[in-house]
Backbone as a chain_set.jsonl record, in Angstrom:
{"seq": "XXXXXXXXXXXXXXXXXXXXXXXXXXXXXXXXXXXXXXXXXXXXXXXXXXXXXXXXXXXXXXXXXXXXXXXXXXXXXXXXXXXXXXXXXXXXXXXXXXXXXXXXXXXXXXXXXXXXXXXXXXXXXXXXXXXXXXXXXXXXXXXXXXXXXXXXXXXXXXXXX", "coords": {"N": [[5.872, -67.284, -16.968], [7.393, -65.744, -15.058], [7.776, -67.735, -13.18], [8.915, -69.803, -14.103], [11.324, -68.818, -14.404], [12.644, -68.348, -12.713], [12.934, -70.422, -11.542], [14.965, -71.595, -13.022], [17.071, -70.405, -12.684], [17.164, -70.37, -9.959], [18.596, -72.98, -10.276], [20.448, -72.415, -11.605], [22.334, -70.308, -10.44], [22.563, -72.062, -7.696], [24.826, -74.089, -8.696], [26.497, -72.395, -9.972], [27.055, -71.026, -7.72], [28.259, -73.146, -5.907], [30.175, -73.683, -7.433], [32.069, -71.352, -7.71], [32.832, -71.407, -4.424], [34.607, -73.407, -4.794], [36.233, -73.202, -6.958], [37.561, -71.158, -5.377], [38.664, -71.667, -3.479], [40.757, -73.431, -4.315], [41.892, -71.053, -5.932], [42.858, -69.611, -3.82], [44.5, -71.241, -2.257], [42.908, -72.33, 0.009], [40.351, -71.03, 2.714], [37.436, -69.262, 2.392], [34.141, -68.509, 0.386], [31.536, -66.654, -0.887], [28.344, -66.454, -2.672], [26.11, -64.426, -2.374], [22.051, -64.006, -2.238], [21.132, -60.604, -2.165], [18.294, -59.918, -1.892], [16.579, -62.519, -1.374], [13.955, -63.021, -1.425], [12.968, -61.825, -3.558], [13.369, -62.857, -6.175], [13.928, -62.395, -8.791], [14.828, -59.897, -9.218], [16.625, -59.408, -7.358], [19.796, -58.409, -6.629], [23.496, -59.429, -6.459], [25.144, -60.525, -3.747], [29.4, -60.571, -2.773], [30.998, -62.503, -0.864], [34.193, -63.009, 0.993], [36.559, -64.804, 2.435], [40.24, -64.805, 2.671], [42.411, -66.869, 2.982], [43.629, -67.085, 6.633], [42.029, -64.752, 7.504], [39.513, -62.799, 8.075], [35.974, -62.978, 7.331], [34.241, -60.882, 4.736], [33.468, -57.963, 2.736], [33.456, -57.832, -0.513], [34.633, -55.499, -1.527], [36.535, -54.634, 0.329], [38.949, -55.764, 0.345], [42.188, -56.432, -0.927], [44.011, -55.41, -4.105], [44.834, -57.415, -5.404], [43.788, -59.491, -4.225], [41.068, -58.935, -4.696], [41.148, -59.297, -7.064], [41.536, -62.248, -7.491], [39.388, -63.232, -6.608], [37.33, -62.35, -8.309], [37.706, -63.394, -10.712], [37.942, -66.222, -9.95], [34.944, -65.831, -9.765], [34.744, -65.819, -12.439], [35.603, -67.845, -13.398], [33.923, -69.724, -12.629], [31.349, -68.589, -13.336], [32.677, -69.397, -15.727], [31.707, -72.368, -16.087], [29.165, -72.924, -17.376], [29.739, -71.986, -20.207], [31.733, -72.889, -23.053], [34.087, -71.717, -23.599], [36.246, -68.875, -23.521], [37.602, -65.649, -23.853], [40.111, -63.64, -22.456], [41.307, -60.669, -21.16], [44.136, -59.646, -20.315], [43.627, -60.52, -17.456], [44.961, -60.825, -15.688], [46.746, -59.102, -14.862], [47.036, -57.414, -12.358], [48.129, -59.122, -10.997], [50.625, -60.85, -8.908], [54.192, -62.425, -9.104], [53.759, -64.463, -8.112], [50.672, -65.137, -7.742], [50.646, -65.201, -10.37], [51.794, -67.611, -11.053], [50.077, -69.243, -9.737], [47.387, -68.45, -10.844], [47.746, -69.618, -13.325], [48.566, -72.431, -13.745], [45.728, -73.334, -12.456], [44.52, -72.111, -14.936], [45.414, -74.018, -16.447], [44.489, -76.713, -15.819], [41.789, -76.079, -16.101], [41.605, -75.386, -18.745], [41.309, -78.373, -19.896], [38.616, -78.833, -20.696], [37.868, -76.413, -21.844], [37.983, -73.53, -24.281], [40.686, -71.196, -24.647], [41.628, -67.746, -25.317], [43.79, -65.386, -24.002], [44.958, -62.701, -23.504], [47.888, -60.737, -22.616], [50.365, -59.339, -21.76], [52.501, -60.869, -19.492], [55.079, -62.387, -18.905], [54.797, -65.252, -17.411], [52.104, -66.284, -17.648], [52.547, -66.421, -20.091], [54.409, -68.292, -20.97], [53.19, -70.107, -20.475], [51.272, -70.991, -22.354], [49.943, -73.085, -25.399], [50.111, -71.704, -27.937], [51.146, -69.261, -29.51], [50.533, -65.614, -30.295], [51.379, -62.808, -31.608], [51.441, -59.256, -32.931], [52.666, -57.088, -34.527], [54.27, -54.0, -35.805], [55.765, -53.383, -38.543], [55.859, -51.09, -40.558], [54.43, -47.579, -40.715], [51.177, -48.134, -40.058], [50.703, -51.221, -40.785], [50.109, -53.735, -39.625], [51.552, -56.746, -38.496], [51.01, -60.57, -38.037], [52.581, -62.684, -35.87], [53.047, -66.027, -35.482], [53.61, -68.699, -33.278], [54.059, -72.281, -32.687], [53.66, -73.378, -28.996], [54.793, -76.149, -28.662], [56.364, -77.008, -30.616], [58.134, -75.161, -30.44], [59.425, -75.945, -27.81], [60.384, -78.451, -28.89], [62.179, -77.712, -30.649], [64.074, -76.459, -29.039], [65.071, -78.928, -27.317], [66.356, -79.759, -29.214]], "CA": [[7.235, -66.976, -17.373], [8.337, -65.647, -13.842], [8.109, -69.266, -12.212], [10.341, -70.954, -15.011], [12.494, -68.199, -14.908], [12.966, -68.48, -11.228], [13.434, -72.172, -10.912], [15.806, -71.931, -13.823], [18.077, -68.844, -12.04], [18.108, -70.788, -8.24], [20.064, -74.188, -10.326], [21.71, -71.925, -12.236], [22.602, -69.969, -9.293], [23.391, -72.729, -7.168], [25.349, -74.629, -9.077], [27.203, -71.622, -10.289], [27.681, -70.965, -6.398], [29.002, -74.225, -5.542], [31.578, -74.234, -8.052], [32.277, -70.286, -7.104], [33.539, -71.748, -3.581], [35.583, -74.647, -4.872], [37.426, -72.192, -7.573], [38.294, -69.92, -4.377], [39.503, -72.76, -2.46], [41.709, -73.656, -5.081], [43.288, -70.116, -6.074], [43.77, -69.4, -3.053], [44.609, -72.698, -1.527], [42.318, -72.076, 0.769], [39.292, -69.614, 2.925], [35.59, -69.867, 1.873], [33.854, -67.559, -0.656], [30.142, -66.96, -0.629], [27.442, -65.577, -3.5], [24.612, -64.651, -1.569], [21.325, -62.967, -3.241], [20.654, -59.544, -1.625], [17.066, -60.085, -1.995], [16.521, -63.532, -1.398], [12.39, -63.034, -1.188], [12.161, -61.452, -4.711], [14.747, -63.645, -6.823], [14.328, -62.088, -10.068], [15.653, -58.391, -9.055], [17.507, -59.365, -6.444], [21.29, -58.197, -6.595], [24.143, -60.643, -5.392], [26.407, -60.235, -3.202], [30.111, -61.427, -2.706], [31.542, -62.09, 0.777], [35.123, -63.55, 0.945], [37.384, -64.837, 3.443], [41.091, -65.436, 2.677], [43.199, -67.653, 4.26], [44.076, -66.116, 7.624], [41.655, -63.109, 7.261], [38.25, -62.622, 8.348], [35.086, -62.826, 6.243], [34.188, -59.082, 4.51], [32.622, -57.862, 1.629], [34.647, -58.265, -1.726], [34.966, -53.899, -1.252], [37.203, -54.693, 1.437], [39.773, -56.803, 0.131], [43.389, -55.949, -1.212], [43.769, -55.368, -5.193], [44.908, -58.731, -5.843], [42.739, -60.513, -3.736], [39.986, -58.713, -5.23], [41.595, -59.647, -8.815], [41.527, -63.317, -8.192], [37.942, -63.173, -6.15], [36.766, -62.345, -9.634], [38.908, -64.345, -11.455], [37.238, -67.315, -9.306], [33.904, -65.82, -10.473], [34.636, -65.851, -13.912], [35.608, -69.267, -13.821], [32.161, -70.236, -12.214], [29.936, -69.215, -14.661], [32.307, -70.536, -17.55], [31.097, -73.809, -15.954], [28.124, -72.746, -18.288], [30.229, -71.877, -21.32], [32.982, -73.692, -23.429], [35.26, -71.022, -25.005], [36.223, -67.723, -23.535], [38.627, -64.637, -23.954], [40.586, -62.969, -20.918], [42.286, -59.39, -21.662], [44.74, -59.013, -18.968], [43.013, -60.724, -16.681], [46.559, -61.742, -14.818], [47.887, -58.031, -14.604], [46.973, -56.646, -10.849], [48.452, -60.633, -9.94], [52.183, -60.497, -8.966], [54.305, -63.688, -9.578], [53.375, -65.939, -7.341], [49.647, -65.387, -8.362], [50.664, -65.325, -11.705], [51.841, -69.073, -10.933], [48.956, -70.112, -9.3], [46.528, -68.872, -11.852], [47.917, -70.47, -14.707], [48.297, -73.752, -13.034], [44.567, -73.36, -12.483], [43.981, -71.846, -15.917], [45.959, -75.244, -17.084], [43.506, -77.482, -15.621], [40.584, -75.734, -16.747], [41.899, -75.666, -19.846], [40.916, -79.61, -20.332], [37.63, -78.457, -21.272], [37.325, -74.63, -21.914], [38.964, -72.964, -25.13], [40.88, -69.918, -24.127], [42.78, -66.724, -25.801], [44.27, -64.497, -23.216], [45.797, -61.436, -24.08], [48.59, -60.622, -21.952], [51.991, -58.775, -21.182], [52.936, -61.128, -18.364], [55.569, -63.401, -19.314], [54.671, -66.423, -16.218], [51.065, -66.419, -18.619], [52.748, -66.477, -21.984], [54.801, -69.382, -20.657], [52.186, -71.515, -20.057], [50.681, -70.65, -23.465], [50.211, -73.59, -26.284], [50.087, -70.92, -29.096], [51.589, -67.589, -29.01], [50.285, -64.993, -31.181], [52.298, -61.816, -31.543], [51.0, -57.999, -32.982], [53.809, -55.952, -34.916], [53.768, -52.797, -36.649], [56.823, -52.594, -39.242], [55.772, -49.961, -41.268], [53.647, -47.305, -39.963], [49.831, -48.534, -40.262], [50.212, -51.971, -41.544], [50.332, -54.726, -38.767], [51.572, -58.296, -39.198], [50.472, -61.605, -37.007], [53.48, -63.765, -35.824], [52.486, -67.261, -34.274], [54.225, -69.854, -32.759], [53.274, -73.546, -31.552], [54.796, -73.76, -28.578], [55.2, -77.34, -28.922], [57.428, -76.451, -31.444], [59.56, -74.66, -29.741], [60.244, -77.112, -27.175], [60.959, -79.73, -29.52], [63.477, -77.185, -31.191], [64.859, -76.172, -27.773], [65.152, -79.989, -26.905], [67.711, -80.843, -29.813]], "C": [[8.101, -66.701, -16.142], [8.77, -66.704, -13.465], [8.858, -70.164, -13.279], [11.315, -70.311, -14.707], [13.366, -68.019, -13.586], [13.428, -69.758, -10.866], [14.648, -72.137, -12.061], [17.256, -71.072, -13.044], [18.382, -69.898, -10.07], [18.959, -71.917, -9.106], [20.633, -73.271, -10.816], [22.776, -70.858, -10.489], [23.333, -70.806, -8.067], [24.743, -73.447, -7.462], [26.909, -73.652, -9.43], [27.991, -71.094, -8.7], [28.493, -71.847, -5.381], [29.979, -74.159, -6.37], [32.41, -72.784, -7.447], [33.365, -70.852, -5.675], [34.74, -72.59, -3.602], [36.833, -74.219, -5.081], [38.052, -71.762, -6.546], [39.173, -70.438, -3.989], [40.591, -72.702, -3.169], [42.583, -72.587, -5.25], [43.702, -69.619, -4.793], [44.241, -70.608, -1.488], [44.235, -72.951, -0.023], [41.404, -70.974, 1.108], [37.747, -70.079, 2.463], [35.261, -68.43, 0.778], [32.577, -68.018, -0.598], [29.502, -66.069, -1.548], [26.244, -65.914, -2.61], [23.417, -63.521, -2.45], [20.615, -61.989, -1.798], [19.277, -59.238, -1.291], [16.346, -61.217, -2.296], [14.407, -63.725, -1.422], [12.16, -62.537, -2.885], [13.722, -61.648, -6.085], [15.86, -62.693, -8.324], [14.864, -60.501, -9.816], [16.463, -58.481, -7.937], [19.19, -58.911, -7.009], [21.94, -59.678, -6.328], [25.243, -59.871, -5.389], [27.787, -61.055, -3.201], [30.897, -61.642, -1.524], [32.731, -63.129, 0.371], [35.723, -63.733, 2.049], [38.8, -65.751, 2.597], [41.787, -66.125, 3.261], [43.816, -66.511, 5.132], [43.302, -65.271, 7.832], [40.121, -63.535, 7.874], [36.849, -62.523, 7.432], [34.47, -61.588, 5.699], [33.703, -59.211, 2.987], [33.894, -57.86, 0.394], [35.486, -56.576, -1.974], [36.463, -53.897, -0.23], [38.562, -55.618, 1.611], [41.098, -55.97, -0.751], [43.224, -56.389, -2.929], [43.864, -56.709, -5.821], [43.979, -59.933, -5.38], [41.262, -60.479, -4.481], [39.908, -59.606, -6.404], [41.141, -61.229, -8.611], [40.025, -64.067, -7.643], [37.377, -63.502, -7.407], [36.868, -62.909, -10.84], [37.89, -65.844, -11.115], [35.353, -67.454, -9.716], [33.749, -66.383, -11.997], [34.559, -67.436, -13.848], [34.279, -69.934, -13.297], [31.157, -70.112, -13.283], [30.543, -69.606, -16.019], [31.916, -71.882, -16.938], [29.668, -74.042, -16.872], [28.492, -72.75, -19.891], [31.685, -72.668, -21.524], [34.483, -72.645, -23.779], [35.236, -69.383, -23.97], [37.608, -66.815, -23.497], [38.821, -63.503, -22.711], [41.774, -61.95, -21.797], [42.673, -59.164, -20.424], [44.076, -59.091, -17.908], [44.046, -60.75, -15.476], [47.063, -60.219, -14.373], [47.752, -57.502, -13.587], [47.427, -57.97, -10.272], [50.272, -60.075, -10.283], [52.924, -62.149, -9.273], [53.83, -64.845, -9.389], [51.932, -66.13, -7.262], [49.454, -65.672, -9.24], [50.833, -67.425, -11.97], [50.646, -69.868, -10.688], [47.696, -69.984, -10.299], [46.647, -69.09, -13.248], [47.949, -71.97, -14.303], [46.965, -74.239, -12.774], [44.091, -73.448, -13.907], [44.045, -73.723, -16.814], [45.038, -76.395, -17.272], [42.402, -77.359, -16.578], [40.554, -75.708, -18.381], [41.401, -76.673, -20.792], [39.37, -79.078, -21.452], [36.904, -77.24, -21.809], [38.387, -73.732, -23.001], [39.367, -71.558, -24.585], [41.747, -68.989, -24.517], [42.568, -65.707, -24.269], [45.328, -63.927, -23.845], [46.305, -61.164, -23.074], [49.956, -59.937, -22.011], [52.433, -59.585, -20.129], [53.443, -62.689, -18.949], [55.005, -65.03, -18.785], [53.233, -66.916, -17.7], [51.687, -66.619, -19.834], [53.874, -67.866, -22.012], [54.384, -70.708, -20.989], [51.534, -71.843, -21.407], [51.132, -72.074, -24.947], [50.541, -73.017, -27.71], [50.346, -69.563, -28.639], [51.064, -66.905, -30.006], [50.356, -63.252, -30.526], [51.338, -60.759, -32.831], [52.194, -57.396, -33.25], [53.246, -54.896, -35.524], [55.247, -52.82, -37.318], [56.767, -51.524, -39.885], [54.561, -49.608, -40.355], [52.231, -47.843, -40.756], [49.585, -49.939, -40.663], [51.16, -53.068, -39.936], [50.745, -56.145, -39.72], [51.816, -59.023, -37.561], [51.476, -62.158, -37.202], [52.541, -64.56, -34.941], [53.403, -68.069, -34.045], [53.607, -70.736, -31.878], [54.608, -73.38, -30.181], [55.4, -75.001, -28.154], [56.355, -77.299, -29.829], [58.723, -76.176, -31.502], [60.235, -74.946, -28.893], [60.795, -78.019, -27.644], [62.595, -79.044, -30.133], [64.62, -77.141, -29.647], [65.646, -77.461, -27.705], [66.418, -80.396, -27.638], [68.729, -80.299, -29.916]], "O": [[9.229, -67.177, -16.016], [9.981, -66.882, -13.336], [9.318, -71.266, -12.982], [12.375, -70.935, -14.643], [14.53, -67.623, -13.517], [14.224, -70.028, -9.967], [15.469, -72.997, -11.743], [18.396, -71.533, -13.105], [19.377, -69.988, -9.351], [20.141, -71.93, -8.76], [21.765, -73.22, -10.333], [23.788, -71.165, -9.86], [24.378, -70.434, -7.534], [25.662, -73.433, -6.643], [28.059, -74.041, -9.225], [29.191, -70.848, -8.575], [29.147, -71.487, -4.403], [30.954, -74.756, -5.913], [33.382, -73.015, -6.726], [34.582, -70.742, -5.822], [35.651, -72.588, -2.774], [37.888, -74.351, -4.462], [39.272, -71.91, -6.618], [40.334, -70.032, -3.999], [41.489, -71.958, -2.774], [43.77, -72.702, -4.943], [44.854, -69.211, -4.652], [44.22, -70.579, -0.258], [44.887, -73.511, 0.858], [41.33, -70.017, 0.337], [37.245, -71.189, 2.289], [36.077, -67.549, 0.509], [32.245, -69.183, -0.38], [29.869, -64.896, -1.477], [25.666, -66.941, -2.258], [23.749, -62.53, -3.1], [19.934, -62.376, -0.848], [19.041, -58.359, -0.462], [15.558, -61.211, -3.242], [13.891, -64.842, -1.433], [11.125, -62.93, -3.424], [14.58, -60.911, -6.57], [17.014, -62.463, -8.687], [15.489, -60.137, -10.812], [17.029, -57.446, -7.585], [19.489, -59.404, -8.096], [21.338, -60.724, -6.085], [25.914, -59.14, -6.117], [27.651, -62.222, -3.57], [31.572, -60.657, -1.223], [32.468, -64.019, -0.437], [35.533, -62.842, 2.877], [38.688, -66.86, 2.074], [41.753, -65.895, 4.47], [44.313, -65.452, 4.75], [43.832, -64.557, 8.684], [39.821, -64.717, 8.045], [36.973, -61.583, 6.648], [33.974, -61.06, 6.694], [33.595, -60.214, 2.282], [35.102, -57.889, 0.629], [36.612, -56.444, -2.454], [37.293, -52.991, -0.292], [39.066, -56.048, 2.649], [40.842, -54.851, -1.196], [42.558, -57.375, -3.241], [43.058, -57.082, -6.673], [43.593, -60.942, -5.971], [40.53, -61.423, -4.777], [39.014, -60.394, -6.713], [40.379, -61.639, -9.487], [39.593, -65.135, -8.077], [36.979, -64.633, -7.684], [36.116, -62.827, -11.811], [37.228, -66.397, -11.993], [34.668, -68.462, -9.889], [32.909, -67.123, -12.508], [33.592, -68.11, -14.203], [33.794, -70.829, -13.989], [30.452, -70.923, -13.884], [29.933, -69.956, -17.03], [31.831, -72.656, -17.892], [29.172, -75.157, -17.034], [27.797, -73.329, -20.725], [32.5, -72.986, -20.658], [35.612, -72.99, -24.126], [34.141, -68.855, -23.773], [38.644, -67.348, -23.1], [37.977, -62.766, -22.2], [42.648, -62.222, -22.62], [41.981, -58.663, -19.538], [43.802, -58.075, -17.269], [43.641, -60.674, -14.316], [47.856, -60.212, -13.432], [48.627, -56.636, -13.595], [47.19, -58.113, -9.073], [50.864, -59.431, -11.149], [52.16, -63.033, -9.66], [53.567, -65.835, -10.071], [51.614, -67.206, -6.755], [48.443, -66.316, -9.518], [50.236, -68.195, -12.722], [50.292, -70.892, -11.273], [47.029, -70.968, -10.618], [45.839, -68.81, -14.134], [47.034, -72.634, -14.789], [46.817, -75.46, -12.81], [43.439, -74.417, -14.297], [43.193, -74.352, -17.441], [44.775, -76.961, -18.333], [42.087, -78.107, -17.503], [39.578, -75.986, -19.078], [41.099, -76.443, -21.963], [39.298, -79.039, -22.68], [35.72, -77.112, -22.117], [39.464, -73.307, -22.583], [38.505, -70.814, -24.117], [42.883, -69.237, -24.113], [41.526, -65.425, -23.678], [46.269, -64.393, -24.487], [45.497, -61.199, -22.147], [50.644, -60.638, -22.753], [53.059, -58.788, -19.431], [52.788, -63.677, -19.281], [54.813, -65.91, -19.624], [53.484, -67.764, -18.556], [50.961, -67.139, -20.681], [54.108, -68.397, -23.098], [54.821, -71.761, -21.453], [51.243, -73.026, -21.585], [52.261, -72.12, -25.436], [51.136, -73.693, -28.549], [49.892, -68.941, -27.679], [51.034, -67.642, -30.992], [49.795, -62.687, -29.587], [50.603, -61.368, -33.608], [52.889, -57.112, -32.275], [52.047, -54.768, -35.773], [56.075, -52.233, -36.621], [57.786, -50.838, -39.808], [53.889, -50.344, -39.634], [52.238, -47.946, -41.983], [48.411, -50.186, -40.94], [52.308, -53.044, -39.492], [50.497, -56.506, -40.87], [52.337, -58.605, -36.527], [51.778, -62.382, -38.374], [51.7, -64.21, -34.113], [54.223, -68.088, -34.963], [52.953, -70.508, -30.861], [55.834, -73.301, -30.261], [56.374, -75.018, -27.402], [57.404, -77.744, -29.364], [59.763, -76.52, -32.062], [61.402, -74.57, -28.792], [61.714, -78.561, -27.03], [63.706, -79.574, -30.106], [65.676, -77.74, -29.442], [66.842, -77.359, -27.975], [67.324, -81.073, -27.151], [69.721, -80.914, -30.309]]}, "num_chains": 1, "name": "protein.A"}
């Protein structure tokens, strides 16, 4: 069971670490990004580590990085191992990003999009922009919620005429 579970964990691992670098590249249009395992001799308890370098900056542990950088470090993770999964849900994943991150990772998200279903919950207009379906959370009376939606296909076409 160890030795399957070990050969199954380095592709997954690699693969998941090659895309890891690409993502980085991309949000931050540039730098390198590195998952390394802390205990490269004993696979299956090993830790991993995350070392980053942004454009301009020096290479350092992911501890050592500014809140946003951190934010989209992890951000860059996430999107690595959905390379494993089809479908996932982001709560305010966007909110320590300021605009001009906010741009860049929806433009990303956009892409990824092609193949990866995705609700994100959000307060950040730049994100709710980008958004094919909006779905809205009221309270008119106290205790009793009601769901607004909108395509926003919809609402461009209305806009449009």
């Amino acid at each position: 069971i160890n030795s399957g579970m070990t050969k199954r964990f380095k592709v997954a691992f690699g693969k998941i670490s090659e895309f890891f670098q690409n993502t980085y590249v991309q949000l931050f249009g540039g730098g390198t990004a590195l998952l390394k395992l802390s205990d490269p001799e004993n696979i299956l308890e090993s830790g991993i580590d995350i070392e980053a370098q942004p454009p301009g900056k020096k290479l350092q542990s992911l501890f050592l990085l500014s809140g946003g950088e951190r934010a989209l470090t992890v951000i860059a993770l996430l999107f690595a191992l959905l390379s494993y999964r089809p479908f996932c849900i982001l709560d305010e994943i966007d909110a320590p990003l300021d605009d001009a991150n906010i741009e860049r990772f929806v433009k990303f998200l956009e892409g990824y999009a092609l193949h990866t279903q995705f609700i994100v919950i959000t307060h950040r207009k730049g994100t709710m922009e980008a958004a094919h379906v909006l779905y809205g959370v009221t309270m008119e009376e106290s205790g009793v919620s009601k769901i607004l939606s909108v395509k926003m296909s919809d609402r461009l076409i209305k806009d449009a005429v």
